[in-house]
Short mmCIF file of C-alpha atoms in Angstrom, two decimals:
data_model
loop_
_atom_site.label_atom_id
_atom_site.label_comp_id
_atom_site.label_asym_id
_atom_site.label_seq_id
_atom_site.Cartn_x
_atom_site.Cartn_y
_atom_site.Cartn_z
CA MET A 1 -0.07 -0.24 -0.04
CA ALA A 2 1.46 3.54 -1.00
CA SER A 3 2.61 5.94 1.52
CA HIS A 4 0.28 8.78 1.95
CA ARG A 5 3.35 10.83 3.84
CA LYS A 6 5.38 13.53 1.62
CA SER A 7 8.81 13.30 1.44
CA ARG A 8 11.05 15.32 3.44
CA PRO A 9 12.69 18.46 1.87
CA THR A 10 16.41 17.87 1.49
CA GLY A 11 17.05 21.45 2.39
CA THR A 12 17.22 22.77 6.04
CA ARG A 13 15.86 25.63 8.02
CA VAL A 14 16.96 26.74 11.22
CA ALA A 15 14.73 28.85 13.31
CA GLY A 16 13.00 30.36 10.38
CA ILE A 17 16.30 31.55 8.78
CA ARG A 18 17.06 30.41 5.45
CA THR A 19 20.60 28.47 5.05
CA PRO A 20 22.12 30.85 2.13
CA ALA A 21 21.35 34.09 4.45
CA LEU A 22 23.04 32.15 7.37
CA ALA A 23 25.94 31.60 5.36
CA THR A 24 26.54 34.95 4.22
CA ALA A 25 26.16 36.63 7.59
CA ALA A 26 28.92 34.35 8.91
CA LEU A 27 31.32 34.63 5.85
CA THR A 28 30.80 38.48 6.49
CA SER A 29 31.78 38.18 10.12
CA VAL A 30 35.01 35.98 9.38
CA ALA A 31 36.14 38.56 6.51
CA LEU A 32 35.63 41.54 9.16
CA LEU A 33 37.82 39.45 11.61
CA SER A 34 40.28 38.44 9.25
CA GLN A 35 40.44 42.17 8.05
CA SER A 36 40.84 43.55 11.71
CA ALA A 37 43.48 40.72 12.53
CA ASN A 38 45.34 41.60 9.57
CA ALA A 39 45.11 45.61 10.20
CA ALA A 40 46.82 45.46 13.65
CA PRO A 41 50.16 43.80 12.95
CA GLU A 42 50.30 46.47 10.22
CA ALA A 43 49.97 49.53 12.17
CA ASP A 44 52.32 47.98 15.00
CA ASP A 45 55.06 47.15 12.26
CA LYS A 46 55.32 50.60 11.13
CA PRO A 47 58.10 52.65 12.93
CA SER A 48 57.10 55.71 15.01
CA LEU A 49 58.43 59.28 13.42
CA GLU A 50 60.93 59.47 16.19
CA GLU A 51 62.39 56.18 15.23
CA VAL A 52 62.38 57.20 11.36
CA GLU A 53 64.23 60.40 12.38
CA LYS A 54 66.75 58.68 14.72
CA LYS A 55 67.27 56.15 11.84
CA VAL A 56 67.74 58.72 9.19
CA ASP A 57 70.32 60.63 11.14
CA ASP A 58 72.32 57.66 12.19
CA LEU A 59 72.46 56.99 8.35
CA TYR A 60 73.68 60.38 7.52
CA ARG A 61 76.10 60.26 10.55
CA GLN A 62 77.02 56.53 9.16
CA ALA A 63 77.45 58.26 5.63
CA GLY A 64 79.56 60.97 7.45
CA SER A 65 81.90 58.41 8.95
CA ALA A 66 82.16 56.72 5.35
CA THR A 67 82.96 60.14 3.88
CA GLU A 68 85.81 60.58 5.71
CA LYS A 69 87.14 57.32 5.10
CA TYR A 70 86.54 57.75 1.39
CA ASN A 71 88.61 61.14 1.84
CA ALA A 72 91.60 59.45 3.58
CA ALA A 73 91.53 56.69 0.65
CA LYS A 74 91.53 59.12 -1.74
CA GLU A 75 94.39 61.19 -0.35
CA LYS A 76 96.21 57.86 0.29
CA THR A 77 95.44 56.94 -3.45
CA ALA A 78 96.88 60.26 -4.75
CA LYS A 79 100.01 60.11 -2.92
CA GLU A 80 100.73 56.11 -3.63
CA ARG A 81 99.99 57.04 -7.53
CA LYS A 82 102.44 59.67 -7.47
CA ARG A 83 104.97 57.67 -5.63
CA ALA A 84 104.38 54.84 -7.97
CA ASP A 85 104.65 56.83 -11.07
CA ALA A 86 108.23 58.51 -9.80
CA LEU A 87 109.69 55.15 -8.97
CA ILE A 88 108.36 53.42 -12.46
CA ASP A 89 110.00 56.72 -13.81
CA ASP A 90 113.42 56.11 -11.70
CA VAL A 91 113.60 52.56 -12.71
CA ALA A 92 113.40 53.13 -16.40
CA LYS A 93 116.04 55.50 -15.66
CA ARG A 94 118.62 53.31 -13.97
CA THR A 95 117.68 50.34 -16.45
CA GLN A 96 119.12 52.76 -19.19
CA LYS A 97 122.14 53.20 -17.41
CA LEU A 98 122.21 49.60 -16.35
CA ASN A 99 122.32 48.74 -20.30
CA GLU A 100 125.09 51.21 -20.97
CA ALA A 101 127.21 49.87 -18.19
CA ARG A 102 126.48 46.36 -19.80
CA GLU A 103 127.46 47.62 -23.39
CA GLN A 104 130.59 49.01 -21.98
CA LEU A 105 131.70 46.05 -20.53
CA GLY A 106 130.69 44.17 -23.55
CA SER A 107 132.89 46.22 -25.33
CA PHE A 108 135.95 45.84 -23.21
CA ALA A 109 135.37 42.06 -23.68
CA SER A 110 134.98 41.99 -27.01
CA ALA A 111 138.17 43.89 -27.43
CA GLN A 112 140.03 41.74 -25.10
CA TYR A 113 139.02 38.63 -26.64
CA ARG A 114 140.07 39.90 -30.07
CA THR A 115 143.50 40.94 -28.63
CA GLY A 116 143.81 37.98 -26.72
CA ALA A 117 144.53 40.24 -24.08
CA ALA A 118 142.16 38.20 -21.65
CA ALA A 119 141.14 34.71 -21.29
CA PRO A 120 137.77 33.74 -22.61
CA ASP A 121 136.62 33.56 -18.92
CA THR A 122 136.99 37.24 -18.97
CA ALA A 123 134.42 37.82 -21.18
CA THR A 124 132.30 35.25 -19.75
CA PHE A 125 132.40 37.69 -16.43
CA LEU A 126 132.12 40.93 -18.11
CA LEU A 127 128.80 39.69 -20.04
CA ALA A 128 127.40 37.86 -17.09
CA ASP A 129 124.18 38.97 -15.37
CA THR A 130 125.55 38.47 -12.09
CA PRO A 131 129.44 39.38 -11.97
CA GLN A 132 129.35 39.58 -8.27
CA ASP A 133 129.25 35.96 -8.06
CA TYR A 134 133.23 35.73 -9.85
CA PHE A 135 134.45 38.57 -7.52
CA ASP A 136 136.12 36.21 -5.54
CA GLN A 137 138.34 34.88 -8.50
CA THR A 138 141.12 37.45 -7.63
CA GLN A 139 143.47 35.89 -10.83
CA LEU A 140 140.68 37.28 -12.92
CA MET A 141 140.49 40.68 -11.28
CA ASP A 142 144.14 40.94 -11.18
CA ARG A 143 144.14 40.59 -15.06
CA MET A 144 142.01 43.88 -15.30
CA THR A 145 142.67 47.28 -15.89
CA GLY A 146 141.85 50.16 -13.48
CA ARG A 147 139.36 51.21 -16.10
CA GLN A 148 137.85 47.82 -16.57
CA LYS A 149 137.17 47.20 -12.52
CA VAL A 150 135.51 50.70 -12.55
CA ALA A 151 133.03 49.50 -15.09
CA VAL A 152 132.44 46.50 -13.09
CA ASP A 153 131.73 48.00 -10.13
CA ASP A 154 129.24 50.51 -11.62
CA TYR A 155 127.70 47.89 -13.54
CA VAL A 156 127.31 45.68 -10.12
CA THR A 157 125.89 48.97 -8.44
CA GLN A 158 123.51 50.11 -11.05
CA GLN A 159 122.32 46.50 -11.39
CA SER A 160 121.58 46.24 -7.51
CA GLU A 161 120.06 49.55 -7.58
CA THR A 162 117.63 48.75 -10.12
CA MET A 163 116.69 45.62 -8.77
CA LYS A 164 116.01 47.22 -5.36
CA LYS A 165 113.79 50.11 -6.94
CA ARG A 166 111.89 47.63 -9.09
CA GLN A 167 111.00 45.80 -5.82
CA GLU A 168 109.55 48.95 -4.35
CA ALA A 169 108.07 49.87 -7.61
CA THR A 170 106.26 46.61 -7.22
CA GLU A 171 105.33 47.04 -3.51
CA SER A 172 104.14 50.81 -4.55
CA LEU A 173 101.61 49.18 -7.07
CA GLU A 174 100.50 46.72 -4.71
CA THR A 175 99.50 49.39 -2.22
CA LEU A 176 97.96 51.55 -4.57
CA THR A 177 95.56 48.84 -5.68
CA GLU A 178 94.68 48.06 -2.05
CA SER A 179 93.84 52.02 -2.00
CA GLN A 180 91.75 51.98 -4.83
CA GLY A 181 89.90 49.00 -3.27
CA ALA A 182 89.32 50.71 -0.09
CA LEU A 183 88.36 54.01 -1.72
CA LYS A 184 85.89 51.91 -4.00
CA THR A 185 84.54 50.29 -0.99
CA ALA A 186 84.05 53.56 0.98
CA LYS A 187 82.37 55.43 -2.10
CA ALA A 188 80.02 52.43 -2.44
CA THR A 189 78.94 52.67 1.53
CA VAL A 190 78.40 56.36 1.30
CA GLN A 191 76.01 55.92 -1.68
CA ARG A 192 74.38 53.03 0.00
CA LYS A 193 73.66 54.93 3.39
CA LEU A 194 72.39 57.88 1.51
CA ALA A 195 70.01 55.93 -0.65
CA ASP A 196 68.62 54.29 2.43
CA ALA A 197 68.02 57.35 4.07
CA ARG A 198 66.27 59.08 1.08
CA ASP A 199 64.43 55.89 0.80
CA LEU A 200 63.00 56.40 4.50
CA MET A 201 62.08 60.00 4.02
CA SER A 202 60.25 59.24 1.18
CA LYS A 203 57.87 56.78 2.69
CA LEU A 204 56.83 60.06 5.04
CA THR A 205 53.63 61.22 4.70
CA ALA A 206 53.04 65.12 4.31
CA GLU A 207 51.73 65.40 7.68
CA GLU A 208 54.53 63.28 9.02
CA LYS A 209 57.02 65.30 7.05
CA ALA A 210 55.41 68.58 8.67
CA ARG A 211 55.49 67.16 12.29
CA LEU A 212 59.40 65.88 11.81
CA ALA A 213 59.93 69.79 10.78
CA ALA A 214 58.31 70.76 14.00
CA ILE A 215 60.44 68.27 16.12
CA GLU A 216 63.67 69.82 13.87
CA LYS A 217 62.67 73.23 15.04
CA GLU A 218 62.48 72.43 18.38
CA LYS A 219 65.85 71.22 18.47
CA ARG A 220 67.03 74.46 16.47
CA GLU A 221 65.32 76.32 19.46
CA GLU A 222 67.07 74.27 22.26
CA ALA A 223 70.50 74.31 20.60
CA ALA A 224 70.06 78.35 19.79
CA ARG A 225 69.42 78.52 23.74
CA LYS A 226 72.40 76.27 24.60
CA ALA A 227 74.41 78.71 22.18
CA ASP A 228 73.35 81.83 24.05
CA GLU A 229 74.04 80.31 27.38
CA LEU A 230 77.75 79.58 26.29
CA ALA A 231 78.08 82.89 25.08
CA ARG A 232 77.00 84.68 28.06
CA GLN A 233 79.89 82.16 30.30
CA GLN A 234 82.51 83.30 27.48
CA ALA A 235 82.03 86.88 27.97
CA ALA A 236 81.99 86.71 31.58
CA ALA A 237 85.22 84.74 31.61
CA GLN A 238 86.60 87.39 29.29
CA GLN A 239 85.17 90.17 31.77
CA GLN A 240 86.84 88.68 34.59
CA ALA A 241 90.55 88.19 32.94
CA GLN A 242 90.06 91.58 31.91
CA ASP A 243 89.42 92.92 35.28
CA GLU A 244 92.14 90.60 36.67
CA ALA A 245 94.70 92.05 34.38
CA ALA A 246 93.45 95.67 35.39
CA ARG A 247 94.03 94.73 39.15
CA GLN A 248 97.41 93.51 38.54
CA GLN A 249 98.39 96.28 36.26
CA ASP A 250 97.16 98.68 39.30
CA SER A 251 99.30 96.84 41.65
CA GLY A 252 101.81 99.22 41.77
CA SER A 253 104.37 96.50 42.43
CA SER A 254 107.63 96.93 40.25
CA SER A 255 108.20 93.10 40.44
CA SER A 256 104.80 92.40 39.37
CA GLY A 257 104.80 95.09 37.04
CA SER A 258 107.66 93.68 35.15
CA ALA A 259 106.57 90.14 34.99
CA GLY A 260 102.88 91.33 33.91
CA SER A 261 104.56 93.04 31.33
CA GLY A 262 106.85 90.24 30.14
CA SER A 263 103.77 88.35 29.93
CA SER A 264 101.79 90.68 27.85
CA SER A 265 104.51 91.37 25.32
CA ALA A 266 105.06 87.22 25.15
CA THR A 267 101.22 86.65 24.76
CA ALA A 268 100.19 89.40 22.91
CA PRO A 269 102.07 88.86 19.70
CA ALA A 270 100.80 85.13 19.48
CA ASP A 271 97.12 86.05 20.21
CA SER A 272 97.31 89.10 17.57
CA SER A 273 98.84 86.73 15.01
CA TYR A 274 96.08 84.02 15.65
CA ALA A 275 93.35 86.90 15.43
CA THR A 276 94.45 87.93 12.07
CA LYS A 277 94.66 84.38 10.71
CA ALA A 278 91.09 83.10 12.39
CA ASP A 279 89.78 86.53 10.58
CA LYS A 280 90.98 85.34 6.99
CA ALA A 281 89.52 81.92 7.66
CA LEU A 282 86.17 83.06 8.70
CA ALA A 283 85.88 85.40 5.95
CA PHE A 284 86.37 82.36 3.64
CA ALA A 285 83.76 80.56 5.30
CA ARG A 286 81.62 83.02 5.60
CA ALA A 287 81.79 83.59 1.57
CA GLN A 288 80.91 79.97 1.23
CA ILE A 289 77.45 80.10 3.12
CA GLY A 290 74.73 78.91 0.65
CA LYS A 291 76.94 76.28 -1.01
CA PRO A 292 75.75 72.70 -1.18
CA TYR A 293 77.37 70.12 0.75
CA VAL A 294 78.48 67.54 -1.78
CA TRP A 295 80.48 64.46 0.02
CA GLY A 296 84.28 64.32 -0.82
CA ALA A 297 83.90 68.05 -2.21
CA VAL A 298 86.86 70.47 -1.50
CA GLY A 299 85.31 73.78 -3.40
CA PRO A 300 84.96 75.58 -4.95
CA GLY A 301 81.48 75.07 -5.93
CA SER A 302 80.75 72.51 -2.90
CA TYR A 303 82.04 71.36 0.30
CA ASP A 304 82.20 68.49 2.73
CA CYS A 305 82.70 69.20 6.26
CA SER A 306 86.50 69.12 6.69
CA GLY A 307 86.90 70.06 2.93
CA LEU A 308 85.19 73.36 4.36
CA THR A 309 87.52 73.88 7.06
CA GLN A 310 90.77 72.76 5.33
CA ALA A 311 89.74 75.47 2.37
CA ALA A 312 88.91 78.27 4.93
CA TRP A 313 92.13 77.75 6.91
CA LYS A 314 94.14 77.53 3.68
CA ALA A 315 92.53 81.11 2.75
CA ALA A 316 94.48 82.08 6.15
CA GLY A 317 98.10 80.47 4.93
CA VAL A 318 97.55 77.69 6.85
CA THR A 319 97.49 73.95 5.65
CA LEU A 320 95.31 71.23 7.05
CA PRO A 321 95.06 67.86 6.37
CA ARG A 322 92.19 66.10 4.45
CA THR A 323 90.36 64.63 6.97
CA THR A 324 88.43 65.21 10.13
CA TYR A 325 90.37 62.25 12.07
CA ASP A 326 93.82 63.90 11.13
CA GLN A 327 92.72 67.64 11.70
CA VAL A 328 91.58 66.85 15.20
CA ASN A 329 95.52 66.08 15.96
CA ALA A 330 96.12 69.33 13.61
CA GLY A 331 96.59 71.82 16.56
CA THR A 332 95.89 72.50 20.13
CA THR A 333 93.14 71.30 22.28
CA VAL A 334 91.16 73.83 24.43
CA PRO A 335 88.01 73.65 26.46
CA LEU A 336 84.62 74.46 24.55
CA SER A 337 84.16 77.34 27.16
CA GLN A 338 87.67 78.88 25.69
CA ALA A 339 86.67 78.62 22.39
CA ARG A 340 87.66 81.28 20.22
CA PRO A 341 86.74 82.43 16.55
CA GLY A 342 88.34 80.22 14.34
CA ASP A 343 88.63 77.14 16.40
CA LEU A 344 87.80 73.94 14.91
CA VAL A 345 85.08 72.10 16.55
CA PHE A 346 84.72 68.36 16.19
CA PHE A 347 81.78 66.15 16.73
CA TYR A 348 80.89 62.40 17.72
CA ASP A 349 82.94 59.66 19.15
CA ASP A 350 84.47 58.56 15.93
CA VAL A 351 85.40 62.35 15.00
CA THR A 352 83.21 62.12 11.71
CA HIS A 353 82.20 65.87 11.83
CA VAL A 354 83.79 69.01 12.38
CA GLY A 355 82.96 72.99 11.56
CA ILE A 356 84.73 76.07 12.30
CA TYR A 357 83.75 78.44 15.47
CA ILE A 358 82.71 81.99 14.87
CA GLY A 359 81.75 83.03 18.19
CA ASN A 360 78.92 83.13 20.67
CA GLY A 361 78.59 79.36 20.96
CA MET A 362 77.80 79.33 16.76
CA MET A 363 79.67 77.77 13.94
CA ILE A 364 79.81 77.63 9.96
CA HIS A 365 79.90 74.14 9.04
CA ALA A 366 78.62 71.91 5.93
CA PRO A 367 76.05 69.95 7.81
CA LYS A 368 75.13 66.66 5.34
CA PRO A 369 74.02 65.50 2.00
CA GLY A 370 70.71 67.85 1.22
CA THR A 371 71.88 71.06 2.93
CA TYR A 372 74.08 73.74 2.51
CA VAL A 373 76.70 75.65 4.09
CA ARG A 374 75.49 77.86 6.95
CA GLU A 375 75.85 79.29 10.50
CA GLU A 376 74.39 77.17 12.86
CA SER A 377 74.65 76.66 16.97
CA VAL A 378 77.73 74.09 17.94
CA TYR A 379 74.89 72.17 20.26
CA TYR A 380 73.00 71.37 16.70
CA ASP A 381 72.98 67.81 17.57
CA GLY A 382 72.97 68.23 21.28
CA GLU A 383 75.91 68.70 24.01
CA SER A 384 76.98 65.13 23.86
CA ALA A 385 77.83 65.00 20.13
CA ILE A 386 80.64 67.77 21.04
CA HIS A 387 83.84 66.00 20.91
CA SER A 388 86.23 68.59 21.22
CA VAL A 389 87.71 72.08 20.11
CA VAL A 390 91.09 72.27 18.43
CA ARG A 391 93.13 75.58 17.96
CA PRO A 392 94.82 75.11 14.70
CA ALA A 393 97.29 77.46 14.40
#
């Protein structure tokens, strides 16, 4: 007997909700949760503006360090190239003299062999590459005339000196190759650091760049405040020294007066001489304000930091080394509180930046790539960044 029951639908219903609607809602929830989960790590992974600023500053500082290494390698390469060229020229001249000595010995030997005035061994000796090996043969030497002996001695001397110079030239060329390698490495390092810094800056939004500019402005204002404070301290110290000198002059003591006048006569010319040179160096540095920083540049259109200080003091008749590493040792170290216009102010533990002091806590320097030669507080990167002050003349 046939059943009268209706077949059960294959689809299902849950509390009056159709299955497709339930699935759509569930999928939407999952998608939203997934987006939220993915969004959080992205926000967390993005560095803060302060971190970006520090990273960029570090990259520029590393580029500055690499620039000084590049400058040192470039200077060494130039010296080694000059030395190698001189040695090669010297070897060529000595080789010519050696050939002339050899020809003279050959003519002696040929003449003696034709006339029978000497044994065949004599010709062999005179034409040998190393006649020194035969010097112990006294019988052969006895048969030589005085002129012949002089010729032999000259040949041996020329041969020895030529071999020595050839060895020096070979070693110089090897050193030159090493210097060129160091130069290439330093250049690549500078370019890589600068590219990394530019890449970081390019990823900042307009708002972030504005905030970064505000942070830089606050740093400049604080640096200016510190410079004013240093200027007041230096002015007070100078006034105190002048007052002390005036008291000594008015003391009325003849011995003290004699000693004081002697001291003044000893120090005044030196102070005057330094001030004159410093004025010339500062006049040159001021004339460069507005020119771009370019790593490895020594002017006249652009400068790096040590290139600027070297050129400024050169204008005053004082020769400074090329790099900050050497410039820091090219004078007398003085406390910052006693810094005078013209002194060199060095920065960072690795001594990779330098500026020229102009007074009142200010300096002229070529800061970093993308900037221009300018006047700025010596505290531009904080008090802890200051390494030392050196008086170069």
